[in-house]
Coordinates of C-alpha atoms in Angstrom, one line a residue:
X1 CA 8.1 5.6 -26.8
X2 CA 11.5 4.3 -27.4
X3 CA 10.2 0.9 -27.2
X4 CA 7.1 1.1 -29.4
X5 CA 9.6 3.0 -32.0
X6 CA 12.1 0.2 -32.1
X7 CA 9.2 -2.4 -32.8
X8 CA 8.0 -0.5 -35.0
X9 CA 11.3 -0.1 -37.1
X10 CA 11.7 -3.9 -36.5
X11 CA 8.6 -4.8 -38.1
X12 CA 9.6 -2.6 -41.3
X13 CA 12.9 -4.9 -41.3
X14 CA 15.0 -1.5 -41.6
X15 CA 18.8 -2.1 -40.7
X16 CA 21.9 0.1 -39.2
X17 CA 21.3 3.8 -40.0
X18 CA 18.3 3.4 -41.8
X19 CA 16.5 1.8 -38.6
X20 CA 18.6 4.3 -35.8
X21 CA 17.1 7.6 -38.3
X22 CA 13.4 5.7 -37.8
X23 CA 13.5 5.3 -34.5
X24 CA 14.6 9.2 -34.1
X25 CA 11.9 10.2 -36.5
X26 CA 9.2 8.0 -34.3
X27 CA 10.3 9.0 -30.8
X28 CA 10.4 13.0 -32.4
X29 CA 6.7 12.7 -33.7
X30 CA 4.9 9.5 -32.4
X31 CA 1.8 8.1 -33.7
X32 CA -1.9 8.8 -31.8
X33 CA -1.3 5.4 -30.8
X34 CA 2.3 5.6 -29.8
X35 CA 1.2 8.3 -27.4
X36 CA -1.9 6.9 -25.8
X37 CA 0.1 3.5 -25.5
X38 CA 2.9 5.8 -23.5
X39 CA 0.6 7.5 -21.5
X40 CA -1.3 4.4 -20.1
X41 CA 2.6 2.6 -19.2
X42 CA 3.2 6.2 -17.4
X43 CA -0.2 6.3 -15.4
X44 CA 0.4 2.0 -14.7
X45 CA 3.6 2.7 -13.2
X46 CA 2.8 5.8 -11.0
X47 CA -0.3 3.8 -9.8
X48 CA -2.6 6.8 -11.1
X49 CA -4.5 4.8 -13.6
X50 CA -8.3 5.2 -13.8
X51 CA -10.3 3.3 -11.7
X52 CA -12.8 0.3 -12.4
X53 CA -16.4 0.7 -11.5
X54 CA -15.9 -0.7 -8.1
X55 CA -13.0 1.6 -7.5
X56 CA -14.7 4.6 -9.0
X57 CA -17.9 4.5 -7.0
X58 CA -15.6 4.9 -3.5
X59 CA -14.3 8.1 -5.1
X60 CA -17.8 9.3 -5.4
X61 CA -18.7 8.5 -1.9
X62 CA -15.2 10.0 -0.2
X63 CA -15.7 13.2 -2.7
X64 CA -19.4 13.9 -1.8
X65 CA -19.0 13.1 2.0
X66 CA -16.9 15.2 3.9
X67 CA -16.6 13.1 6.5
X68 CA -15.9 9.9 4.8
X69 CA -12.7 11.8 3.9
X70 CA -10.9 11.0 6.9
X71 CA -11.0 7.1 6.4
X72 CA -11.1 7.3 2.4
X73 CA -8.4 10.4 2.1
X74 CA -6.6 8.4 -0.4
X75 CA -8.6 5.9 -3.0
X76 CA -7.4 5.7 -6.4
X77 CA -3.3 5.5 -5.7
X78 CA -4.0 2.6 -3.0
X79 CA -6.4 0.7 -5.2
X80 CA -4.0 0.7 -8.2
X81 CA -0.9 0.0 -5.2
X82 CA -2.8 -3.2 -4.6
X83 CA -4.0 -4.3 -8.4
X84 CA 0.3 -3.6 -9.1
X85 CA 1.3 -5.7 -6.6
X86 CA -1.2 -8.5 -7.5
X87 CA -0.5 -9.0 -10.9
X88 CA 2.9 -10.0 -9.5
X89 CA 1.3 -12.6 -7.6
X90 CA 0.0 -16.3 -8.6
X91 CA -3.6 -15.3 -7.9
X92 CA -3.3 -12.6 -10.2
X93 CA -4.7 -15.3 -12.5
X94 CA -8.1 -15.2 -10.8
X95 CA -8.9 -12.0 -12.8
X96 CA -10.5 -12.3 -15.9
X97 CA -8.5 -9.3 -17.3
X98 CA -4.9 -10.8 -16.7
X99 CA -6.1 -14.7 -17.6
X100 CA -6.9 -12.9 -21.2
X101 CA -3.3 -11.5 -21.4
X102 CA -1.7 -15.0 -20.8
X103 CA -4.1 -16.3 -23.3
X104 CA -2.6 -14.0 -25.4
X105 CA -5.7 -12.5 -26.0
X106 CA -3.9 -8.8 -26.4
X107 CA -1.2 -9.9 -28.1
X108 CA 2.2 -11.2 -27.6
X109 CA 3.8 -8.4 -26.0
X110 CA 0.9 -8.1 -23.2
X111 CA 1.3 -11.9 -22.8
X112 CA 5.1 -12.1 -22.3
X113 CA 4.7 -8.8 -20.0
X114 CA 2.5 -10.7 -17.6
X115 CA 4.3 -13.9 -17.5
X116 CA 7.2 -11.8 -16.6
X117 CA 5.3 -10.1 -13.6
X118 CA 4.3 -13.2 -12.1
X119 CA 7.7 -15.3 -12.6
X120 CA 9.2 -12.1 -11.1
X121 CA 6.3 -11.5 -8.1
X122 CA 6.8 -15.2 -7.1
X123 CA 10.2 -15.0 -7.3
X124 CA 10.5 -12.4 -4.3
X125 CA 7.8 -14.1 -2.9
X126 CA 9.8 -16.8 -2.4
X127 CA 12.9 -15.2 -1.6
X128 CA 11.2 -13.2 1.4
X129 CA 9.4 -16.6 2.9
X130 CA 13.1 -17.6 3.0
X131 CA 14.1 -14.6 5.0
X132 CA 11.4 -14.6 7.5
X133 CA 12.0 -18.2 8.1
X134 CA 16.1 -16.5 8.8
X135 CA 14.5 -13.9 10.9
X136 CA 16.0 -11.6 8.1
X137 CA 13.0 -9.8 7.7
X138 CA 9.8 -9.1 9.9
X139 CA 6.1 -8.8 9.1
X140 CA 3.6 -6.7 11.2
X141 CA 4.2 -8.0 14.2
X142 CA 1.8 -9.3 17.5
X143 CA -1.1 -6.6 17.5
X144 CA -1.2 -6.9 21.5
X145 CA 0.6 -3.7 22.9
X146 CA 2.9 -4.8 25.4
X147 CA 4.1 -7.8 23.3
X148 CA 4.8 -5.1 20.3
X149 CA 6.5 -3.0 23.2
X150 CA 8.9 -5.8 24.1
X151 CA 9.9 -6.3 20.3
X152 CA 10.5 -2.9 20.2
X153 CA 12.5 -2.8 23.1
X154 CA 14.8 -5.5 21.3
X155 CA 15.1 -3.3 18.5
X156 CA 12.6 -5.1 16.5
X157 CA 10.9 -2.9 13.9
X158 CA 7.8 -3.9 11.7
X159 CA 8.2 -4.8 8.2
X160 CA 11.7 -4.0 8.0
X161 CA 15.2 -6.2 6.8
X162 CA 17.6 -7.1 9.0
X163 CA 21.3 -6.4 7.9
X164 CA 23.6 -7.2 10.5
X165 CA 22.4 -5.2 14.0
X166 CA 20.2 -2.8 12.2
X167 CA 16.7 -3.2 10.7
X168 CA 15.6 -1.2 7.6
X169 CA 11.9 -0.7 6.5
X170 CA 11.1 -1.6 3.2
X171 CA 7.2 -0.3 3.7
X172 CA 8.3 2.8 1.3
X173 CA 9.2 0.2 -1.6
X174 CA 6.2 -0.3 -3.1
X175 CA 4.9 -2.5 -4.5
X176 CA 7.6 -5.1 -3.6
X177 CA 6.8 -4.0 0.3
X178 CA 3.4 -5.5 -0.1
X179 CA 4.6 -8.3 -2.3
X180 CA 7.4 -9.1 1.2
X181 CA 4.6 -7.9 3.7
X182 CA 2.3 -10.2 2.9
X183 CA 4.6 -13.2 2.7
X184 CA 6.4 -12.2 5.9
X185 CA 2.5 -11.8 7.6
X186 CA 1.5 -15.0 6.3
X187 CA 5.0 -16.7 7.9
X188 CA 3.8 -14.7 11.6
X189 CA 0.2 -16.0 10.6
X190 CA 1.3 -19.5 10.4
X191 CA 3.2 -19.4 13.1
X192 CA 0.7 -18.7 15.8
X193 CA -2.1 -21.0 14.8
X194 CA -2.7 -24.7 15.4
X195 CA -1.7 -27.1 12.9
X196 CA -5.0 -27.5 11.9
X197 CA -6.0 -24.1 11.3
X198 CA -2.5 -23.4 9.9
X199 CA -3.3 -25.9 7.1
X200 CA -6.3 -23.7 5.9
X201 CA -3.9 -22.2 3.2
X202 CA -7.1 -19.7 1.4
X203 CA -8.1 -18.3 5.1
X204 CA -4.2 -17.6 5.7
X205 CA -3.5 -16.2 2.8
X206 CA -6.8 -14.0 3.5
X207 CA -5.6 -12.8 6.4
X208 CA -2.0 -11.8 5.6
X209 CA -3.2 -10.0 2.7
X210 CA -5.7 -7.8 5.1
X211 CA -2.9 -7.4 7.7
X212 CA -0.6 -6.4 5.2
X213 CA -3.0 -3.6 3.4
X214 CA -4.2 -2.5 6.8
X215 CA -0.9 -1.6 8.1
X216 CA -0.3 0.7 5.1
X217 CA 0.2 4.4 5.9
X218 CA -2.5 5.1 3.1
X219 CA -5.0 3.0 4.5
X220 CA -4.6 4.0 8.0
X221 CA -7.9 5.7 8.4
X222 CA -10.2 2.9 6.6
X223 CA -8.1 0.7 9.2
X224 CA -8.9 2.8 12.1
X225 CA -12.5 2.9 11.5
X226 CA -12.9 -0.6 11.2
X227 CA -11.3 -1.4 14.4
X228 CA -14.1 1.4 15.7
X229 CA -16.9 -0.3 14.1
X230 CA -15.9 -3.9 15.5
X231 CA -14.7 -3.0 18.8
X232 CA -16.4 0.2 19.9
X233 CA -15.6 -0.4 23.2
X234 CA -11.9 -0.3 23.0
X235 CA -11.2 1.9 19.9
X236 CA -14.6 4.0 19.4
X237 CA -14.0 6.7 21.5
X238 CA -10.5 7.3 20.1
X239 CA -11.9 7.0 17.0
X240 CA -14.6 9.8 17.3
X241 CA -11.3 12.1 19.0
X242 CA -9.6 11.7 15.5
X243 CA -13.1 12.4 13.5
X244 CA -13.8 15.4 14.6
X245 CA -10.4 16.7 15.8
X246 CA -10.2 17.3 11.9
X247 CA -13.0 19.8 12.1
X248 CA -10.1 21.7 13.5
X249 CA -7.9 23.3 10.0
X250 CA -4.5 21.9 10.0
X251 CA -3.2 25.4 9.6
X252 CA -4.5 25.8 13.1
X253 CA -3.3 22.4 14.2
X254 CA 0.0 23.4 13.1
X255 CA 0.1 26.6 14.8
X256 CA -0.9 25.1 17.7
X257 CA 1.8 22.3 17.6
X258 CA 4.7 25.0 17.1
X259 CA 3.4 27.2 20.1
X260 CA 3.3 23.8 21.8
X261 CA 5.8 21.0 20.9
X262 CA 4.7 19.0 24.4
X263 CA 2.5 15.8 23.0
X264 CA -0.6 16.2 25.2
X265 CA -2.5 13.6 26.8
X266 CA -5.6 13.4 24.9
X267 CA -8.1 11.4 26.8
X268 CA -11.6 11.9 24.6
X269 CA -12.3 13.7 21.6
X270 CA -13.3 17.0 23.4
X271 CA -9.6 16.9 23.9
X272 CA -8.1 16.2 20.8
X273 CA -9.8 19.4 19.9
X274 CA -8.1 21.2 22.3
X275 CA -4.7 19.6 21.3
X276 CA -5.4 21.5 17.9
X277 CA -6.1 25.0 19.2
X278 CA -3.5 27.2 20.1
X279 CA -3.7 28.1 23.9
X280 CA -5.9 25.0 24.8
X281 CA -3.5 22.9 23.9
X282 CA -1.5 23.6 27.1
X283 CA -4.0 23.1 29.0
X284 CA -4.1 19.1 28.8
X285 CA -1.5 17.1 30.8
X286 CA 2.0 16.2 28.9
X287 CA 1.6 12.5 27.6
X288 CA 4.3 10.3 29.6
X289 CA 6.4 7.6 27.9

């Protein structure tokens, strides 16, 4: 509001008090337009702006399913996460939306405002490639389990900056964490390929960019039943545990889990029910670390 009030006391080439009693007058009693036009900056920047078509149709299908809520709990606050982080990126100009903004085709304050994202995106883009390279900060990591273990034994954390002997997560700072994820994925990516499949810039980028949204706390679930669907074998069963273990109220679950504070061994999905209910929880083995 205080912006939009200044322009508009600008544009009416007022001066000194005359422009400061304006400003008041506007940011006391803005215009329909000043307050729609504060409203949308509000929604952008808490990532709780209405979804597109696209976006809006996977609302529909995680509200009128009740079990597609477990892998779609959250949909419009990642969705907009994602669109935030990539109009700070170079590719952000692959959208027709933000190409018309640097056409200037929504005026001059849009344009400037999206030149500003991406000079600004890159920029940490570049500054995390740099740090990765230092091994000052880390990406996701090797998704085999025992090479993870051994990084974690060395005090290796995912996603995380390195200052002196400690490593900090920066998964919390979003949506420069996905901006740093992403690069810092794409160094690991790079990394661990053959030259010739390293040179495939579009695939690695691809890649990185799934890794990075995958890992993400919010996406957990649609993460988790993708590794069900394409390796049902090694994650189906676990999956399944977690599906219906949520027919189980977390009321209950929590009940159960201060009755209980011993993580169980949960070995199919029969017993992830247990581990839910109060009483049968103690009746599965003590998981061992």
């Amino acid at each position: 509001l205080n912006a939009q009030a200044y322009r508009v006391a600008s544009a009416e080439k007022l001066s000194g008090h005359n422009k400061k009693a304006r400003i008041a007058e506007l940011v006391e009693a803005p215009t329909k337009e000043m307050q729609k036009a504060a409203t949308d900056v509000a929604a952008y920047q808490t990532f709780t702006k209405p979804l597109g078509e696209a976006g809006q149709a996977l609302q529909k299908i995680s509200n009128s399913h009740p079990i597609m809520k477990v892998p779609l709990t959250f949909v419009r606050t990642p969705i907009n996460i994602i669109k935030y982080a990539g109009e700070r990126s170079v590719i952000s100009v692959m959208s027709k939306k933000v190409r018309g903004k640097l056409f200037g085709k929504e005026g001059s304050v849009a344009q400037s405002e999206q030149m500003s994202r991406i000079i600004m995106g890159s920029g940490i883009a570049y500054a995390a490639w740099e740090a990765v390279a230092d091994g000052r900060i880390t990406g996701g990591g090797p998704k085999d389990a025992r090479k993870r273990a051994l990084l974690y034994d060395s005090g290796w954390q995912p996603y995380s900056l390195k200052v002196g002997d400690m490593m900090y997560s920066f998964s919390r700072l979003e949506p420069v964490s996905s901006i740093m994820g992403a690069i810092a994925d794409l160094h690991e990516i790079r990394d661990s390929l053959s030259k010739d499949e390293g040179e495939d810039l579009a695939a690695l980028l691809t890649m990185a960019i799934a890794k990075n949204v995958l890992s993400k706390t919010w996406t957990k679930g649609a993460a988790d039943m993708f590794e069900a669907i394409n390796d049902p074998e090694r994650y189906g069963e676990a999956y399944l545990g977690k599906l219906f273990g949520t027919s189980v109220p977390t009321g209950l679950a929590q009940v159960a889990r201060v009755q209980d504070p011993v993580l169980r061994e949960a070995r199919d999905f029969l017993d992830v029910i247990k581990s839910r209910i109060p009483g049968l929880s103690e009746t599965l083995m003590p998981r061992r670390g």
